[in-house]
């Protein structure tokens, strides 16, 4: 099974680990997005999968799963993001996983040592490899956790009436608190 990895910051992942069957690749959106936007409109206006037309005129329906991935790719590229479709069981180096998570390699190694992410060692080697699926699941858990914490902070601030306080009064109270 493949997964769509959208890199919203338009940066390429560092040197990918070659898979036995193919070299992973990140594709940047085209310079002129008009064709991509036209394709996005076409895909959004149809609920049934499209047909693939071969150069010899042969037509074959796209499986629904392929059609959905195509829609996601076109949508991401239409928004200016680079994309990569990778096998979900792809192995990453610690540097690749760190890049995907947006943390330093040292921070990732600490997470591994704290058992926050599962990893495998290659034989007797000291090199660790992580499954793409595990890294993406960790990233999603952290995103949900951050969102939950932010919602809780917002709720508490609202209950404490902090949204109703004048900005100048808030700065003055903060300055007084810092003097103490």
Short mmCIF file of N, CA and C in Angstrom, two decimals:
data_model
loop_
_atom_site.label_atom_id
_atom_site.label_comp_id
_atom_site.label_asym_id
_atom_site.label_seq_id
_atom_site.Cartn_x
_atom_site.Cartn_y
_atom_site.Cartn_z
N UNK A 1 0.85 -1.18 0.00
CA UNK A 1 0.00 0.00 0.00
C UNK A 1 0.89 1.24 0.00
N UNK A 2 0.50 2.27 -0.74
CA UNK A 2 1.28 3.49 -0.82
C UNK A 2 0.62 4.58 -0.01
N UNK A 3 1.40 5.59 0.33
CA UNK A 3 0.90 6.72 1.09
C UNK A 3 1.32 7.99 0.38
N UNK A 4 0.50 9.00 0.44
CA UNK A 4 0.83 10.28 -0.13
C UNK A 4 1.48 11.12 0.94
N UNK A 5 2.67 11.60 0.66
CA UNK A 5 3.38 12.45 1.59
C UNK A 5 3.48 13.82 0.97
N UNK A 6 2.76 14.78 1.51
CA UNK A 6 2.77 16.12 0.97
C UNK A 6 3.73 16.97 1.77
N UNK A 7 4.71 17.52 1.09
CA UNK A 7 5.70 18.38 1.74
C UNK A 7 5.29 19.81 1.46
N UNK A 8 4.55 20.39 2.38
CA UNK A 8 3.99 21.71 2.17
C UNK A 8 4.99 22.84 2.09
N UNK A 9 6.21 22.63 2.54
CA UNK A 9 7.19 23.70 2.52
C UNK A 9 8.03 23.69 1.25
N UNK A 10 7.65 22.88 0.28
CA UNK A 10 8.32 22.81 -1.02
C UNK A 10 9.80 22.47 -0.92
N UNK A 11 10.21 21.70 0.07
CA UNK A 11 11.61 21.31 0.15
C UNK A 11 11.73 19.82 -0.16
N UNK A 12 12.84 19.47 -0.72
CA UNK A 12 13.12 18.08 -1.05
C UNK A 12 13.59 17.38 0.21
N UNK A 13 13.23 16.10 0.40
CA UNK A 13 13.76 15.33 1.52
C UNK A 13 15.23 15.09 1.22
N UNK A 14 16.05 14.95 2.26
CA UNK A 14 17.47 14.70 2.02
C UNK A 14 17.62 13.38 1.29
N UNK A 15 18.81 13.06 0.91
CA UNK A 15 19.08 11.90 0.08
C UNK A 15 18.25 10.71 0.49
N UNK A 16 17.34 10.24 -0.37
CA UNK A 16 16.47 9.13 0.00
C UNK A 16 17.22 7.81 0.03
N UNK A 17 16.71 6.89 0.84
CA UNK A 17 17.26 5.54 0.90
C UNK A 17 16.72 4.80 -0.32
N UNK A 18 17.59 4.27 -1.16
CA UNK A 18 17.08 3.56 -2.33
C UNK A 18 16.35 2.29 -1.92
N UNK A 19 15.22 2.05 -2.54
CA UNK A 19 14.52 0.80 -2.29
C UNK A 19 15.03 -0.20 -3.32
N UNK A 20 14.84 -1.48 -3.06
CA UNK A 20 15.34 -2.46 -4.01
C UNK A 20 14.75 -2.30 -5.40
N UNK A 21 13.49 -1.84 -5.49
CA UNK A 21 12.82 -1.82 -6.78
C UNK A 21 12.90 -0.47 -7.49
N UNK A 22 13.03 0.62 -6.74
CA UNK A 22 13.04 1.92 -7.39
C UNK A 22 13.61 2.98 -6.47
N UNK A 23 13.97 4.09 -7.05
CA UNK A 23 14.50 5.24 -6.31
C UNK A 23 13.35 6.17 -5.95
N UNK A 24 13.12 6.45 -4.65
CA UNK A 24 12.06 7.39 -4.28
C UNK A 24 12.33 8.77 -4.88
N UNK A 25 11.27 9.50 -5.13
CA UNK A 25 11.43 10.78 -5.80
C UNK A 25 10.39 11.77 -5.30
N UNK A 26 10.83 12.99 -5.06
CA UNK A 26 9.92 14.08 -4.70
C UNK A 26 9.73 14.92 -5.95
N UNK A 27 8.49 15.23 -6.27
CA UNK A 27 8.18 15.99 -7.47
C UNK A 27 7.64 17.36 -7.07
N UNK A 28 8.28 18.41 -7.59
CA UNK A 28 7.84 19.78 -7.33
C UNK A 28 6.70 20.12 -8.28
N UNK A 29 5.86 21.06 -7.88
CA UNK A 29 4.77 21.47 -8.78
C UNK A 29 5.33 22.19 -9.99
N UNK A 30 4.58 22.24 -11.09
CA UNK A 30 5.06 22.95 -12.28
C UNK A 30 5.12 24.46 -12.02
N UNK A 31 5.98 25.15 -12.77
CA UNK A 31 6.08 26.61 -12.64
C UNK A 31 4.75 27.28 -12.93
N UNK A 32 4.11 26.89 -14.03
CA UNK A 32 2.81 27.43 -14.42
C UNK A 32 1.74 26.48 -13.89
N UNK A 33 0.99 26.92 -12.90
CA UNK A 33 0.01 26.06 -12.24
C UNK A 33 -1.33 26.00 -12.96
N UNK A 34 -1.49 26.71 -14.08
CA UNK A 34 -2.79 26.76 -14.74
C UNK A 34 -3.28 25.38 -15.17
N UNK A 35 -2.42 24.56 -15.78
CA UNK A 35 -2.83 23.22 -16.19
C UNK A 35 -3.21 22.37 -14.98
N UNK A 36 -2.45 22.51 -13.88
CA UNK A 36 -2.73 21.76 -12.66
C UNK A 36 -4.08 22.19 -12.08
N UNK A 37 -4.37 23.49 -12.11
CA UNK A 37 -5.65 23.99 -11.60
C UNK A 37 -6.81 23.51 -12.47
N UNK A 38 -6.59 23.47 -13.79
CA UNK A 38 -7.63 22.95 -14.70
C UNK A 38 -7.91 21.48 -14.40
N UNK A 39 -6.85 20.71 -14.19
CA UNK A 39 -7.01 19.29 -13.86
C UNK A 39 -7.71 19.13 -12.51
N UNK A 40 -7.36 19.96 -11.54
CA UNK A 40 -8.01 19.89 -10.23
C UNK A 40 -9.51 20.15 -10.35
N UNK A 41 -9.88 21.16 -11.14
CA UNK A 41 -11.31 21.46 -11.34
C UNK A 41 -12.03 20.27 -11.99
N UNK A 42 -11.38 19.67 -12.98
CA UNK A 42 -11.98 18.51 -13.65
C UNK A 42 -12.19 17.36 -12.67
N UNK A 43 -11.17 17.06 -11.87
CA UNK A 43 -11.27 15.95 -10.93
C UNK A 43 -12.31 16.21 -9.85
N UNK A 44 -12.41 17.45 -9.40
CA UNK A 44 -13.38 17.80 -8.35
C UNK A 44 -14.81 17.79 -8.88
N UNK A 45 -14.99 18.02 -10.17
CA UNK A 45 -16.35 18.08 -10.71
C UNK A 45 -16.92 16.71 -11.04
N UNK A 46 -16.11 15.66 -10.89
CA UNK A 46 -16.57 14.30 -11.17
C UNK A 46 -16.39 13.43 -9.94
N UNK A 47 -17.40 12.64 -9.62
CA UNK A 47 -17.29 11.77 -8.45
C UNK A 47 -16.82 10.37 -8.84
N UNK A 48 -17.01 10.00 -10.09
CA UNK A 48 -16.59 8.67 -10.55
C UNK A 48 -15.16 8.76 -11.08
N UNK A 49 -14.40 7.69 -10.91
CA UNK A 49 -13.03 7.69 -11.41
C UNK A 49 -12.97 7.94 -12.92
N UNK A 50 -11.86 8.50 -13.33
CA UNK A 50 -11.65 8.84 -14.73
C UNK A 50 -11.14 7.63 -15.50
N UNK A 51 -11.03 7.82 -16.79
CA UNK A 51 -10.45 6.81 -17.67
C UNK A 51 -9.04 7.27 -18.04
N UNK A 52 -8.15 6.33 -18.15
CA UNK A 52 -6.80 6.62 -18.61
C UNK A 52 -6.78 6.33 -20.11
N UNK A 53 -6.30 7.29 -20.87
CA UNK A 53 -6.25 7.16 -22.32
C UNK A 53 -4.80 6.95 -22.73
N UNK A 54 -4.52 5.81 -23.32
CA UNK A 54 -3.17 5.50 -23.77
C UNK A 54 -2.85 6.19 -25.08
N UNK A 55 -1.57 6.25 -25.46
CA UNK A 55 -1.18 6.91 -26.70
C UNK A 55 -1.78 6.24 -27.94
N UNK A 56 -2.15 4.97 -27.82
CA UNK A 56 -2.74 4.26 -28.95
C UNK A 56 -4.27 4.33 -28.94
N UNK A 57 -4.85 5.13 -28.02
CA UNK A 57 -6.29 5.28 -27.94
C UNK A 57 -6.97 4.29 -27.00
N UNK A 58 -6.20 3.35 -26.45
CA UNK A 58 -6.78 2.38 -25.51
C UNK A 58 -7.22 3.11 -24.25
N UNK A 59 -8.40 2.75 -23.75
CA UNK A 59 -8.94 3.36 -22.54
C UNK A 59 -9.05 2.30 -21.45
N UNK A 60 -8.71 2.71 -20.23
CA UNK A 60 -8.85 1.82 -19.09
C UNK A 60 -9.29 2.67 -17.90
N UNK A 61 -10.30 2.18 -17.15
CA UNK A 61 -10.75 2.97 -15.99
C UNK A 61 -9.69 2.94 -14.88
N UNK A 62 -9.52 4.10 -14.23
CA UNK A 62 -8.62 4.15 -13.08
C UNK A 62 -9.32 3.54 -11.88
N UNK A 63 -8.66 2.65 -11.15
CA UNK A 63 -9.27 2.15 -9.90
C UNK A 63 -9.53 3.32 -8.95
N UNK A 64 -10.58 3.22 -8.15
CA UNK A 64 -10.97 4.29 -7.25
C UNK A 64 -9.80 4.74 -6.36
N UNK A 65 -8.99 3.80 -5.87
CA UNK A 65 -7.87 4.14 -5.00
C UNK A 65 -6.84 5.00 -5.74
N UNK A 66 -6.57 4.67 -6.98
CA UNK A 66 -5.62 5.44 -7.79
C UNK A 66 -6.20 6.82 -8.08
N UNK A 67 -7.48 6.86 -8.37
CA UNK A 67 -8.17 8.13 -8.65
C UNK A 67 -8.07 9.06 -7.44
N UNK A 68 -8.29 8.52 -6.23
CA UNK A 68 -8.22 9.34 -5.01
C UNK A 68 -6.79 9.85 -4.77
N UNK A 69 -5.79 9.02 -5.02
CA UNK A 69 -4.40 9.47 -4.87
C UNK A 69 -4.11 10.57 -5.89
N UNK A 70 -4.57 10.39 -7.11
CA UNK A 70 -4.38 11.40 -8.15
C UNK A 70 -5.01 12.72 -7.73
N UNK A 71 -6.21 12.67 -7.17
CA UNK A 71 -6.87 13.91 -6.71
C UNK A 71 -6.04 14.59 -5.63
N UNK A 72 -5.50 13.82 -4.69
CA UNK A 72 -4.68 14.40 -3.62
C UNK A 72 -3.40 15.01 -4.18
N UNK A 73 -2.78 14.32 -5.10
CA UNK A 73 -1.54 14.83 -5.71
C UNK A 73 -1.81 16.13 -6.45
N UNK A 74 -2.86 16.14 -7.27
CA UNK A 74 -3.19 17.34 -8.05
C UNK A 74 -3.55 18.49 -7.12
N UNK A 75 -4.31 18.23 -6.07
CA UNK A 75 -4.68 19.27 -5.11
C UNK A 75 -3.44 19.85 -4.44
N UNK A 76 -2.54 18.99 -3.98
CA UNK A 76 -1.32 19.45 -3.31
C UNK A 76 -0.45 20.26 -4.26
N UNK A 77 -0.23 19.75 -5.47
CA UNK A 77 0.61 20.46 -6.43
C UNK A 77 -0.04 21.76 -6.88
N UNK A 78 -1.37 21.77 -6.97
CA UNK A 78 -2.09 23.00 -7.31
C UNK A 78 -1.93 24.06 -6.24
N UNK A 79 -1.66 23.64 -5.01
CA UNK A 79 -1.40 24.57 -3.90
C UNK A 79 0.08 24.89 -3.76
N UNK A 80 0.89 24.40 -4.71
CA UNK A 80 2.31 24.73 -4.70
C UNK A 80 3.18 23.81 -3.88
N UNK A 81 2.63 22.68 -3.41
CA UNK A 81 3.41 21.76 -2.58
C UNK A 81 4.07 20.68 -3.44
N UNK A 82 5.22 20.22 -3.01
CA UNK A 82 5.86 19.08 -3.64
C UNK A 82 5.23 17.81 -3.08
N UNK A 83 5.27 16.73 -3.84
CA UNK A 83 4.68 15.48 -3.39
C UNK A 83 5.62 14.31 -3.62
N UNK A 84 5.37 13.28 -2.84
CA UNK A 84 6.09 12.02 -3.00
C UNK A 84 5.12 10.90 -2.63
N UNK A 85 5.00 9.92 -3.48
CA UNK A 85 4.18 8.75 -3.19
C UNK A 85 5.16 7.62 -2.93
N UNK A 86 5.12 7.09 -1.71
CA UNK A 86 6.09 6.09 -1.28
C UNK A 86 5.40 4.85 -0.73
N UNK A 87 6.03 3.70 -0.84
CA UNK A 87 5.49 2.52 -0.17
C UNK A 87 5.45 2.76 1.34
N UNK A 88 4.37 2.40 1.98
CA UNK A 88 4.18 2.68 3.40
C UNK A 88 5.21 1.96 4.26
N UNK A 89 5.75 0.85 3.76
CA UNK A 89 6.73 0.11 4.55
C UNK A 89 8.17 0.52 4.23
N UNK A 90 8.33 1.63 3.55
CA UNK A 90 9.66 2.13 3.20
C UNK A 90 10.46 2.40 4.48
N UNK A 91 11.73 2.07 4.43
CA UNK A 91 12.63 2.30 5.56
C UNK A 91 13.32 3.65 5.40
N UNK A 92 13.43 4.41 6.49
CA UNK A 92 14.09 5.71 6.48
C UNK A 92 15.33 5.66 7.36
N UNK A 93 16.32 6.46 7.00
CA UNK A 93 17.47 6.65 7.89
C UNK A 93 17.02 7.59 9.00
N UNK A 94 17.81 7.71 10.04
CA UNK A 94 17.46 8.63 11.12
C UNK A 94 17.44 10.07 10.60
N UNK A 95 18.33 10.41 9.67
CA UNK A 95 18.34 11.77 9.12
C UNK A 95 17.09 12.04 8.30
N UNK A 96 16.67 11.08 7.50
CA UNK A 96 15.45 11.25 6.71
C UNK A 96 14.22 11.41 7.61
N UNK A 97 14.15 10.59 8.65
CA UNK A 97 13.02 10.67 9.59
C UNK A 97 13.03 12.02 10.30
N UNK A 98 14.21 12.48 10.70
CA UNK A 98 14.33 13.78 11.36
C UNK A 98 13.86 14.89 10.42
N UNK A 99 14.27 14.84 9.16
CA UNK A 99 13.84 15.85 8.18
C UNK A 99 12.33 15.83 8.00
N UNK A 100 11.75 14.65 7.93
CA UNK A 100 10.31 14.53 7.75
C UNK A 100 9.56 15.11 8.94
N UNK A 101 10.11 14.93 10.14
CA UNK A 101 9.47 15.45 11.36
C UNK A 101 9.82 16.91 11.63
N UNK A 102 10.82 17.42 10.93
CA UNK A 102 11.23 18.81 11.16
C UNK A 102 12.00 18.99 12.46
N UNK A 103 12.77 17.97 12.85
CA UNK A 103 13.59 18.05 14.06
C UNK A 103 15.03 17.71 13.69
N UNK A 104 15.94 17.97 14.61
CA UNK A 104 17.34 17.62 14.36
C UNK A 104 17.51 16.11 14.48
N UNK A 105 18.57 15.60 13.91
CA UNK A 105 18.86 14.18 14.02
C UNK A 105 19.08 13.81 15.48
N UNK A 106 19.75 14.67 16.24
CA UNK A 106 19.98 14.40 17.66
C UNK A 106 18.67 14.29 18.43
N UNK A 107 17.72 15.14 18.10
CA UNK A 107 16.41 15.07 18.76
C UNK A 107 15.72 13.76 18.40
N UNK A 108 15.81 13.36 17.14
CA UNK A 108 15.21 12.09 16.75
C UNK A 108 15.86 10.92 17.48
N UNK A 109 17.17 10.92 17.58
CA UNK A 109 17.87 9.84 18.29
C UNK A 109 17.40 9.79 19.74
N UNK A 110 17.21 10.96 20.36
CA UNK A 110 16.70 10.99 21.74
C UNK A 110 15.31 10.37 21.81
N UNK A 111 14.46 10.68 20.83
CA UNK A 111 13.12 10.08 20.78
C UNK A 111 13.19 8.56 20.64
N UNK A 112 14.14 8.09 19.86
CA UNK A 112 14.32 6.64 19.70
C UNK A 112 14.78 6.01 21.02
N UNK A 113 15.73 6.67 21.67
CA UNK A 113 16.24 6.16 22.95
C UNK A 113 15.16 6.15 24.03
N UNK A 114 14.20 7.09 23.92
CA UNK A 114 13.10 7.16 24.88
C UNK A 114 11.91 6.30 24.45
N UNK A 115 12.09 5.52 23.41
CA UNK A 115 11.06 4.59 22.89
C UNK A 115 9.80 5.30 22.42
N UNK A 116 9.95 6.54 21.93
CA UNK A 116 8.81 7.27 21.37
C UNK A 116 8.46 6.77 19.98
N UNK A 117 9.46 6.23 19.28
CA UNK A 117 9.29 5.72 17.93
C UNK A 117 9.96 4.37 17.82
N UNK A 118 9.32 3.41 17.18
CA UNK A 118 9.98 2.11 16.98
C UNK A 118 11.02 2.22 15.86
N UNK A 119 12.05 1.39 15.95
CA UNK A 119 13.08 1.36 14.93
C UNK A 119 13.66 -0.05 14.85
N UNK A 120 14.43 -0.29 13.82
CA UNK A 120 15.09 -1.57 13.64
C UNK A 120 16.57 -1.30 13.41
N UNK A 121 17.38 -2.25 13.80
CA UNK A 121 18.81 -2.19 13.49
C UNK A 121 19.09 -3.15 12.34
N UNK A 122 20.01 -2.76 11.49
CA UNK A 122 20.39 -3.61 10.37
C UNK A 122 21.44 -4.60 10.84
N UNK A 123 21.02 -5.81 11.12
CA UNK A 123 21.97 -6.84 11.59
C UNK A 123 22.66 -6.41 12.86
N UNK A 124 23.98 -6.53 12.88
CA UNK A 124 24.77 -6.13 14.05
C UNK A 124 25.20 -4.67 13.96
N UNK A 125 24.70 -3.97 12.97
CA UNK A 125 25.07 -2.58 12.75
C UNK A 125 24.51 -1.68 13.84
N UNK A 126 25.14 -0.55 14.03
CA UNK A 126 24.61 0.43 14.98
C UNK A 126 23.62 1.38 14.30
N UNK A 127 23.50 1.28 12.97
CA UNK A 127 22.59 2.14 12.21
C UNK A 127 21.14 1.70 12.42
N UNK A 128 20.30 2.69 12.66
CA UNK A 128 18.89 2.42 12.90
C UNK A 128 18.08 2.83 11.68
N UNK A 129 17.00 2.11 11.44
CA UNK A 129 16.07 2.42 10.37
C UNK A 129 14.68 2.48 10.95
N UNK A 130 13.89 3.41 10.43
CA UNK A 130 12.51 3.59 10.87
C UNK A 130 11.59 3.36 9.68
N UNK A 131 10.42 2.83 9.96
CA UNK A 131 9.44 2.65 8.90
C UNK A 131 8.71 3.97 8.68
N UNK A 132 8.52 4.32 7.42
CA UNK A 132 7.80 5.54 7.07
C UNK A 132 6.45 5.58 7.76
N UNK A 133 5.75 4.47 7.79
CA UNK A 133 4.43 4.38 8.42
C UNK A 133 4.51 4.81 9.89
N UNK A 134 5.53 4.36 10.61
CA UNK A 134 5.67 4.71 12.03
C UNK A 134 5.97 6.20 12.21
N UNK A 135 6.80 6.76 11.34
CA UNK A 135 7.15 8.18 11.43
C UNK A 135 5.92 9.04 11.14
N UNK A 136 5.15 8.67 10.12
CA UNK A 136 3.94 9.43 9.80
C UNK A 136 2.90 9.32 10.92
N UNK A 137 2.78 8.15 11.52
CA UNK A 137 1.84 7.97 12.64
C UNK A 137 2.27 8.82 13.84
N UNK A 138 3.57 8.86 14.12
CA UNK A 138 4.08 9.68 15.22
C UNK A 138 3.79 11.16 14.94
N UNK A 139 4.06 11.60 13.71
CA UNK A 139 3.81 12.99 13.34
C UNK A 139 2.34 13.34 13.53
N UNK A 140 1.44 12.44 13.16
CA UNK A 140 0.01 12.69 13.31
C UNK A 140 -0.39 12.73 14.79
N UNK A 141 0.18 11.82 15.60
CA UNK A 141 -0.11 11.84 17.06
C UNK A 141 0.33 13.17 17.67
N UNK A 142 1.51 13.64 17.27
CA UNK A 142 2.02 14.91 17.82
C UNK A 142 1.16 16.09 17.36
N UNK A 143 0.68 16.04 16.11
CA UNK A 143 -0.18 17.10 15.61
C UNK A 143 -1.49 17.16 16.40
N UNK A 144 -2.07 16.00 16.65
CA UNK A 144 -3.32 15.92 17.42
C UNK A 144 -3.08 16.39 18.85
N UNK A 145 -1.95 16.00 19.43
CA UNK A 145 -1.61 16.40 20.79
C UNK A 145 -1.43 17.93 20.88
N UNK A 146 -0.71 18.52 19.91
CA UNK A 146 -0.52 19.97 19.90
C UNK A 146 -1.85 20.68 19.77
N UNK A 147 -2.72 20.18 18.89
CA UNK A 147 -4.02 20.80 18.69
C UNK A 147 -4.86 20.73 19.97
N UNK A 148 -4.82 19.59 20.64
CA UNK A 148 -5.56 19.41 21.88
C UNK A 148 -5.07 20.37 22.97
N UNK A 149 -3.76 20.51 23.08
CA UNK A 149 -3.20 21.43 24.08
C UNK A 149 -3.57 22.87 23.77
N UNK A 150 -3.50 23.25 22.50
CA UNK A 150 -3.87 24.60 22.12
C UNK A 150 -5.34 24.86 22.42
N UNK A 151 -6.20 23.90 22.12
CA UNK A 151 -7.63 24.04 22.43
C UNK A 151 -7.84 24.21 23.93
N UNK A 152 -7.10 23.45 24.74
CA UNK A 152 -7.23 23.55 26.20
C UNK A 152 -6.76 24.92 26.70
N UNK A 153 -5.65 25.42 26.17
CA UNK A 153 -5.16 26.75 26.55
C UNK A 153 -6.16 27.83 26.16
N UNK A 154 -6.75 27.70 25.00
CA UNK A 154 -7.74 28.67 24.53
C UNK A 154 -8.97 28.63 25.43
N UNK A 155 -9.40 27.43 25.80
CA UNK A 155 -10.57 27.29 26.68
C UNK A 155 -10.29 27.94 28.03
N UNK A 156 -9.11 27.67 28.59
CA UNK A 156 -8.75 28.24 29.89
C UNK A 156 -8.68 29.76 29.82
N UNK A 157 -8.07 30.29 28.76
CA UNK A 157 -7.97 31.74 28.62
C UNK A 157 -9.35 32.38 28.50
N UNK A 158 -10.23 31.71 27.78
CA UNK A 158 -11.58 32.22 27.62
C UNK A 158 -12.32 32.21 28.96
N UNK A 159 -12.18 31.11 29.72
CA UNK A 159 -12.83 31.01 31.04
C UNK A 159 -12.29 32.07 31.99
N UNK A 160 -11.00 32.38 31.88
CA UNK A 160 -10.39 33.37 32.76
C UNK A 160 -10.64 34.79 32.29
N UNK A 161 -11.36 34.95 31.18
CA UNK A 161 -11.70 36.28 30.68
C UNK A 161 -10.56 37.01 30.01
N UNK A 162 -9.51 36.29 29.62
CA UNK A 162 -8.34 36.96 29.04
C UNK A 162 -8.62 37.55 27.66
N UNK A 163 -9.64 37.06 26.98
CA UNK A 163 -9.97 37.62 25.67
C UNK A 163 -10.73 38.93 25.80
N UNK A 164 -11.24 39.22 27.02
CA UNK A 164 -12.01 40.44 27.24
C UNK A 164 -11.16 41.58 27.80
N UNK A 165 -9.88 41.31 28.09
CA UNK A 165 -9.00 42.30 28.70
C UNK A 165 -8.39 43.19 27.63
N UNK A 166 -8.33 44.49 27.91
CA UNK A 166 -7.70 45.45 27.01
C UNK A 166 -6.20 45.12 26.92
N UNK A 167 -5.63 45.22 25.73
CA UNK A 167 -4.23 44.87 25.52
C UNK A 167 -3.30 45.71 26.39
N UNK A 168 -3.60 47.00 26.55
CA UNK A 168 -2.77 47.87 27.39
C UNK A 168 -2.82 47.45 28.85
N UNK A 169 -4.01 47.11 29.33
CA UNK A 169 -4.15 46.65 30.71
C UNK A 169 -3.41 45.33 30.91
N UNK A 170 -3.45 44.49 29.92
CA UNK A 170 -2.74 43.20 30.00
C UNK A 170 -1.23 43.44 30.09
N UNK A 171 -0.70 44.34 29.23
CA UNK A 171 0.74 44.65 29.27
C UNK A 171 1.14 45.23 30.62
N UNK A 172 0.31 46.12 31.18
CA UNK A 172 0.61 46.71 32.48
C UNK A 172 0.63 45.65 33.59
N UNK A 173 -0.35 44.76 33.56
CA UNK A 173 -0.40 43.69 34.57
C UNK A 173 0.79 42.78 34.42
N UNK A 174 1.19 42.50 33.20
CA UNK A 174 2.35 41.65 32.95
C UNK A 174 3.64 42.33 33.45
N UNK A 175 3.76 43.61 33.21
CA UNK A 175 4.92 44.37 33.69
C UNK A 175 4.99 44.36 35.21
N UNK A 176 3.85 44.52 35.85
CA UNK A 176 3.79 44.49 37.33
C UNK A 176 4.18 43.11 37.86
N UNK A 177 3.70 42.08 37.20
CA UNK A 177 4.01 40.72 37.63
C UNK A 177 5.51 40.44 37.49
N UNK A 178 6.13 40.99 36.47
CA UNK A 178 7.56 40.77 36.26
C UNK A 178 8.40 41.49 37.30
N UNK A 179 7.89 42.58 37.86
CA UNK A 179 8.63 43.32 38.89
C UNK A 179 8.70 42.53 40.18
N UNK A 180 7.74 41.69 40.41
CA UNK A 180 7.66 40.94 41.69
C UNK A 180 8.70 39.88 41.79
#
